[in-house]
Short mmCIF file of C-alpha atoms in Angstrom, two decimals:
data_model
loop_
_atom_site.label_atom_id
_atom_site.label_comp_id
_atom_site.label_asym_id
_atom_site.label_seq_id
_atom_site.Cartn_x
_atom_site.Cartn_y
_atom_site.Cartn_z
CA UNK A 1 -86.17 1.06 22.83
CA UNK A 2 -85.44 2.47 19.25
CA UNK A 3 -87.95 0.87 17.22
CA UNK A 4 -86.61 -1.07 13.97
CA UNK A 5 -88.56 0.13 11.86
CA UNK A 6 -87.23 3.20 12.55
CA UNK A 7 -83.10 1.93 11.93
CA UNK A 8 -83.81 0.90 8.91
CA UNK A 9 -85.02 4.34 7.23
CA UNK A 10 -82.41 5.73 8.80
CA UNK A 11 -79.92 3.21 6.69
CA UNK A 12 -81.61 3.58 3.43
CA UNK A 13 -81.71 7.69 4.05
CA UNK A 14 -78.02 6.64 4.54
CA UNK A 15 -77.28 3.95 1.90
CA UNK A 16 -79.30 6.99 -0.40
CA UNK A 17 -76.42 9.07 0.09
CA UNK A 18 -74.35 6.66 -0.74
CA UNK A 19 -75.64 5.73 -3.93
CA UNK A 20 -75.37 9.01 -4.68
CA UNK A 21 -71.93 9.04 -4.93
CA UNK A 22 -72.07 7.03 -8.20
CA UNK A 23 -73.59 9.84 -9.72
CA UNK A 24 -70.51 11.35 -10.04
CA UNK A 25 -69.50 9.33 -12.71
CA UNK A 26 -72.52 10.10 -15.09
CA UNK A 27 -70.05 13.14 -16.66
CA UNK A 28 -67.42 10.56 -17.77
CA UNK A 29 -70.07 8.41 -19.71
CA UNK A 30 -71.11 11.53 -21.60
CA UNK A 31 -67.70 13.04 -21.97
CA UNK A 32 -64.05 12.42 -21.78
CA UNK A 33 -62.74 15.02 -19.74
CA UNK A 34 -63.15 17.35 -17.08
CA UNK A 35 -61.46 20.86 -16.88
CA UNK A 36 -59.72 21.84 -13.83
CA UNK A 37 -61.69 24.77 -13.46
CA UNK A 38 -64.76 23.01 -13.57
CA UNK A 39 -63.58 20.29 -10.81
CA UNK A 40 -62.30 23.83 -8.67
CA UNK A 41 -66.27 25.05 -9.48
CA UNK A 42 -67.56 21.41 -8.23
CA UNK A 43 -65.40 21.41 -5.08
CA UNK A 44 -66.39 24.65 -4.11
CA UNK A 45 -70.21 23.78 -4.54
CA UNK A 46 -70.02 20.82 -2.76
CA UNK A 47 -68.23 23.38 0.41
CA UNK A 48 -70.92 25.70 -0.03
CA UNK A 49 -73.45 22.54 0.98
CA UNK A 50 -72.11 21.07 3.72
CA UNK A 51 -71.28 24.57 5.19
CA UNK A 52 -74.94 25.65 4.50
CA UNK A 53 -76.28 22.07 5.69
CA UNK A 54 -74.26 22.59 9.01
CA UNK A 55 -75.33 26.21 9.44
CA UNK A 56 -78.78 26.34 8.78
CA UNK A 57 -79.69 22.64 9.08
CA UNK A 58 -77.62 21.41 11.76
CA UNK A 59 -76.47 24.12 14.28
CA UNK A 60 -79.90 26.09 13.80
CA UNK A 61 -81.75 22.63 15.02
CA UNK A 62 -79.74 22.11 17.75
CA UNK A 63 -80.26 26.54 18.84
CA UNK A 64 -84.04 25.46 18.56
CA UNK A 65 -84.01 22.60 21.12
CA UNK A 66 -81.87 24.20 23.64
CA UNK A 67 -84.02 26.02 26.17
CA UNK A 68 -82.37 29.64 27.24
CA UNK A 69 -80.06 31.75 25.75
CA UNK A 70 -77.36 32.20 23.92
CA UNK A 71 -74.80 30.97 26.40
CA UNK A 72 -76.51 28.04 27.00
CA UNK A 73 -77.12 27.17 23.73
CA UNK A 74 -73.49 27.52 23.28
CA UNK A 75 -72.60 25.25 26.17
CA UNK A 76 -74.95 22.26 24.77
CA UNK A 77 -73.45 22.98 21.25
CA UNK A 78 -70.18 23.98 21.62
CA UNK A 79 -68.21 20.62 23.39
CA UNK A 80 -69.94 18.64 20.36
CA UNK A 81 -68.40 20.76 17.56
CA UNK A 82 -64.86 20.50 18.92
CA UNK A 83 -65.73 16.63 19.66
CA UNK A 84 -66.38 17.02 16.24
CA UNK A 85 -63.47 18.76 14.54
CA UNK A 86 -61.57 16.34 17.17
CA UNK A 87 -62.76 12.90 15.83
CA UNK A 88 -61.47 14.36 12.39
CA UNK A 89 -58.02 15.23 13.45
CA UNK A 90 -57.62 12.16 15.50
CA UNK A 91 -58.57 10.21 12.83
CA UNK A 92 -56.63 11.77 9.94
CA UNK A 93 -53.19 11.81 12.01
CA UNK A 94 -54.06 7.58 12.88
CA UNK A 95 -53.97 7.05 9.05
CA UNK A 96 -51.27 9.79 7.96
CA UNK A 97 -49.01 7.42 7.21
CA UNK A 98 -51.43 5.94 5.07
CA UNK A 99 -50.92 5.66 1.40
CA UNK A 100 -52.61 4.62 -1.72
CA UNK A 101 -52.66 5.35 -5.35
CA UNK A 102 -56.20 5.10 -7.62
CA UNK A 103 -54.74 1.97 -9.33
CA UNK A 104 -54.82 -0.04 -5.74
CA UNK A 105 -58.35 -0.27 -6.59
CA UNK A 106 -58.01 -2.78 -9.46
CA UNK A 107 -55.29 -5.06 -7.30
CA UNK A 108 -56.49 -4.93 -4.01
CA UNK A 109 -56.82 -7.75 -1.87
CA UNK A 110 -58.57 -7.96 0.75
CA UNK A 111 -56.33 -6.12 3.61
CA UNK A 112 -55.47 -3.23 1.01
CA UNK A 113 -59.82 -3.31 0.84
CA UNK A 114 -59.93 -2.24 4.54
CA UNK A 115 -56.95 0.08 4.65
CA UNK A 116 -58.66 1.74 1.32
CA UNK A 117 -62.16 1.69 3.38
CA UNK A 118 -60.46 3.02 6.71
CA UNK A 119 -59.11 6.08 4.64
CA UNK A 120 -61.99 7.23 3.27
CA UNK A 121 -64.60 6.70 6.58
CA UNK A 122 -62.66 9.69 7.45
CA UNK A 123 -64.13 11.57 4.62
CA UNK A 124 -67.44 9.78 4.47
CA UNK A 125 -68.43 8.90 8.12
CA UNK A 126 -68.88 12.46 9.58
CA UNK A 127 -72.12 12.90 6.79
CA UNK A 128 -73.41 9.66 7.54
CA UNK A 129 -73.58 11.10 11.41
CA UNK A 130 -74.89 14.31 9.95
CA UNK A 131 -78.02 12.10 8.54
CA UNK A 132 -78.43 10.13 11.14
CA UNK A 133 -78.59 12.84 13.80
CA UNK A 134 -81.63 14.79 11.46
CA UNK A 135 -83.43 11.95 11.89
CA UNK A 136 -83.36 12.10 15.70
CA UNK A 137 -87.04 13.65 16.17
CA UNK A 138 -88.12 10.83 14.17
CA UNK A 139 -91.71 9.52 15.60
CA UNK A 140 -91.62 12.44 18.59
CA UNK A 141 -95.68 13.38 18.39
CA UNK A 142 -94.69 17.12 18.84
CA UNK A 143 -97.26 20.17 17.11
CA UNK A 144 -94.49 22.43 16.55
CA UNK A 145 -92.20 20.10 14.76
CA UNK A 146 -91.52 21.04 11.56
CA UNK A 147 -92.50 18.14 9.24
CA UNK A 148 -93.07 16.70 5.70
CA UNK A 149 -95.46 13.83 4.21
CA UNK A 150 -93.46 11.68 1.81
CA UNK A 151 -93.89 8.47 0.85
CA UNK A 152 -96.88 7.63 3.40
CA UNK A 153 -94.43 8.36 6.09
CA UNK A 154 -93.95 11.62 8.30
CA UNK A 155 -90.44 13.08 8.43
CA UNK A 156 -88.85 15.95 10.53
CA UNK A 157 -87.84 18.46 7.83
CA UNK A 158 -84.47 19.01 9.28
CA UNK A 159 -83.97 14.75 7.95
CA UNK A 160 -85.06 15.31 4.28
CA UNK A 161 -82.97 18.61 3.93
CA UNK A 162 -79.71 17.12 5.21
CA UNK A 163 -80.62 13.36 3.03
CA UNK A 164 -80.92 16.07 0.16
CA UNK A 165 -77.75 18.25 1.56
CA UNK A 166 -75.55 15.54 1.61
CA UNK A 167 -76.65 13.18 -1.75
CA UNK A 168 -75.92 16.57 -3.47
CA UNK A 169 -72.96 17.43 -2.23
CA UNK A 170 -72.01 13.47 -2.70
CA UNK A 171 -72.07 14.20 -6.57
CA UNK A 172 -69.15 15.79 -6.99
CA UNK A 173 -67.55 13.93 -4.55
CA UNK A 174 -68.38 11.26 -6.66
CA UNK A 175 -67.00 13.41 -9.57
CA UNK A 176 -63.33 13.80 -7.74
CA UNK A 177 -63.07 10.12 -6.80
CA UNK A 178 -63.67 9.14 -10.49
CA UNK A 179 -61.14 11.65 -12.06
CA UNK A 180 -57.84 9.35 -10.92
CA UNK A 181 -59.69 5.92 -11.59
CA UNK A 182 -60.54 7.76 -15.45
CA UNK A 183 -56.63 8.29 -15.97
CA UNK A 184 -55.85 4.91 -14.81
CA UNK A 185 -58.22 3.71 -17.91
CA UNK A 186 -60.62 2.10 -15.13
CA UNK A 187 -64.29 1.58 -16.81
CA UNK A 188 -67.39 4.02 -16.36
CA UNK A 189 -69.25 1.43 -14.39
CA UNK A 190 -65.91 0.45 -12.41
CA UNK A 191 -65.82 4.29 -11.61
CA UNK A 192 -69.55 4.49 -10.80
CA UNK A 193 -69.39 1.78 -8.32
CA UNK A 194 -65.53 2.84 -6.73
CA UNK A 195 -67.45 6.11 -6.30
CA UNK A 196 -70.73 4.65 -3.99
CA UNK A 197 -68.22 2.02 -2.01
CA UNK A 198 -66.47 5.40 -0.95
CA UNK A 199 -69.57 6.62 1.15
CA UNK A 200 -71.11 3.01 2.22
CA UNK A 201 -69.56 3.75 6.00
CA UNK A 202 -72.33 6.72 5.75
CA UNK A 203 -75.29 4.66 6.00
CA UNK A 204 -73.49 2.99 8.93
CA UNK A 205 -72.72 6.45 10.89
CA UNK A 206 -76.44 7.28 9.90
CA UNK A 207 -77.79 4.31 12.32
CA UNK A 208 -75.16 4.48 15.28
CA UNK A 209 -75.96 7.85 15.30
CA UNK A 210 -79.83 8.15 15.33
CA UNK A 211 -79.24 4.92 17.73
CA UNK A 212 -77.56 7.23 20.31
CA UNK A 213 -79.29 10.64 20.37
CA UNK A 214 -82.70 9.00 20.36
CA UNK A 215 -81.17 6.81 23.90
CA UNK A 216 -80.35 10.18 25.42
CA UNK A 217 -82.81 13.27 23.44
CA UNK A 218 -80.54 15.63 25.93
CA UNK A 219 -77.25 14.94 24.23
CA UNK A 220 -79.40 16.14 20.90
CA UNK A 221 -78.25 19.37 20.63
CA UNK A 222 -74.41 17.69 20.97
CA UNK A 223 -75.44 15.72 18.32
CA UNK A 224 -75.87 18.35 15.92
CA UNK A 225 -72.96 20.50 17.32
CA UNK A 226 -70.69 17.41 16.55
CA UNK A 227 -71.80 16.72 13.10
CA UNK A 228 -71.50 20.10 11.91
CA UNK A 229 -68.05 20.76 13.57
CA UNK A 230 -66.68 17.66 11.85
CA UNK A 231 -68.31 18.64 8.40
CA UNK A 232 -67.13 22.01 8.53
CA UNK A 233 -63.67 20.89 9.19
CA UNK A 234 -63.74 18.52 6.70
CA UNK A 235 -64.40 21.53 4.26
CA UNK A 236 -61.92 23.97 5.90
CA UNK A 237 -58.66 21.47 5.77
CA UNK A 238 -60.01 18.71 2.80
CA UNK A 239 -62.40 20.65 0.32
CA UNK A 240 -61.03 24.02 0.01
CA UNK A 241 -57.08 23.28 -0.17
CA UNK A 242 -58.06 20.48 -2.90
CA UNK A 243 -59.68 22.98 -4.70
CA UNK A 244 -57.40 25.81 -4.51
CA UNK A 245 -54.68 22.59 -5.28
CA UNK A 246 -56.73 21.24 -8.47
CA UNK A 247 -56.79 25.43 -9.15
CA UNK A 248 -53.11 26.77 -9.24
CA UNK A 249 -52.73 27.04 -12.63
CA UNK A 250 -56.00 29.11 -13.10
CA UNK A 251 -56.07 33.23 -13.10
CA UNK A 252 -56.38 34.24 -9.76
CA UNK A 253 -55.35 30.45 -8.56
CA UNK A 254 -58.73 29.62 -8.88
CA UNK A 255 -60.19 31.31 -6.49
CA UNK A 256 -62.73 32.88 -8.19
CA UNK A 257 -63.83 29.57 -9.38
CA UNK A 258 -63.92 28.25 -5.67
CA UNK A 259 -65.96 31.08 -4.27
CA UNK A 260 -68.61 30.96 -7.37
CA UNK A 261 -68.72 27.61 -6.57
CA UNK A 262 -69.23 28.12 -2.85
CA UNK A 263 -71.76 30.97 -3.33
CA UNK A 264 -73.61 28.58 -5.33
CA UNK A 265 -73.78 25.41 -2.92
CA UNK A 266 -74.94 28.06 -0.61
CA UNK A 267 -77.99 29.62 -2.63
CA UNK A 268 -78.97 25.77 -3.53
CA UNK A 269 -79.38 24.75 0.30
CA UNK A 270 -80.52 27.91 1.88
CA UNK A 271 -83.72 27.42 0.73
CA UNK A 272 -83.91 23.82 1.94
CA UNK A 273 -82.99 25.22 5.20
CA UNK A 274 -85.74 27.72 5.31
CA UNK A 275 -88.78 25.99 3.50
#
């Protein structure tokens, strides 16, 4: 039985990420304006952590639990990435039809609330799975797991690098969200909080997942396959074209902006991953 205690650091490593989010609006108390090659910059750093996070946090973790080679690392990994990528397509062509403009926010009653909510879950659920399925070696009394002393409690490493991976790639996801609400004169602390309700589904996927791979440790190494695969299709069909979108009018069409920015979210995790 998953203890409770257990569920509920998982949700506040979630609800963490979350919060997050709301950092994103900081920039708009301290300035009016943000260029478009700085939000091109921001989008590519937040790609450049969740393609690091799922690389070296996720899809390494789940090659280290796997016992043989290559090929069967492969075949524990593999069917959860495409489940993955799957749950992301499936999801996005159930709410294609699905509209909504920043200013919905201020009106919204309660049924536009959910449809708002069910749009971005797309977005946000797939981390809150990532952070939950860190957590998964959570209380296993194992010498060789890697671990860290924080707080009074002992944590797998793998959990505090993707909490960190994901509240710092929440920033300037938090920074993109506010950007429309700003032109639609909607207040800092409106912006701030817009920002965190568009990643509270992730402390939610954070607990059903832990909940599942700790049931059944031998779908772990799915685990990790499918949060990666949906995280790195989020960045390959979301992140990038909204960058190179928000970019088109640069030199170059902003690429060089995206790829500095990429390069960057990649130096700031790799570390993490390797510590």
């Amino acid at each position: 039985m998953v203890e409770f205690g257990n569920l509920a650091l998982v949700f506040v490593a979630g609800l963490l990420t979350a919060l997050a989010t709301g950092l994103g609006a900081v920039p708009f108390f301290l300035v009016e304006d943000i260029s478009e090659r700085w939000n091109v910059v921001l989008w590519g750093l937040a790609s450049g952590i969740m393609v690091a996070a799922s690389l070296f946090g996720l899809i390494r973790e789940g090659l280290a639990v796997v016992d043989g080679g290559l090929v069967d690392a492969a075949i524990a990994i593999g069917p959860g990435v495409l489940v993955g990528v799957l749950l992301v397509i499936v999801a996005h062509e159930l709410l294609a039809d699905a509209e909504f403009d920043a200013k919905d926010y201020e009106q919204a009653d309660f049924r536009k609330l959910v449809l708002i909510l069910g749009i971005l879950t797309v977005h946000s659920f797939p981390e809150g799975v990532a952070v939950g399925v860190s957590f998964a070696e959570l209380g296993i009394d194992d010498p060789s797991l890697a671990t860290v002393a924080f707080g009074g409690l002992t944590l797998p490493v793998l959990a505090v690098f993707m909490t960190v991976a994901i509240s710092i790639h929440n920033v300037p996801e938090g920074v993109a969200i506010s950007i429309p609400l700003r032109s639609m004169g909607v207040s800092e602390w409106r912006m701030a909080w817009w920002a965190v309700f568009s990643s509270l589904p992730q402390p939610l996927g954070a607990v059903i997942a832990y909940y599942f791979v700790t049931l059944a440790e031998q779908f772990l190494p799915f685990g990790f396959g499918f949060a990666a695969g949906a995280m790195v299709y989020l960045v390959a069909t979301e992140f990038v074209p909204e960058a190179l979108e928000r970019g088109s009018d640069l030199p170059g069409g902003g690429r060089r902006e995206l790829l500095g920015g990429i390069a960057a979210g990649v130096l700031v995790m790799v570390p993490l991953a390797f510590a």
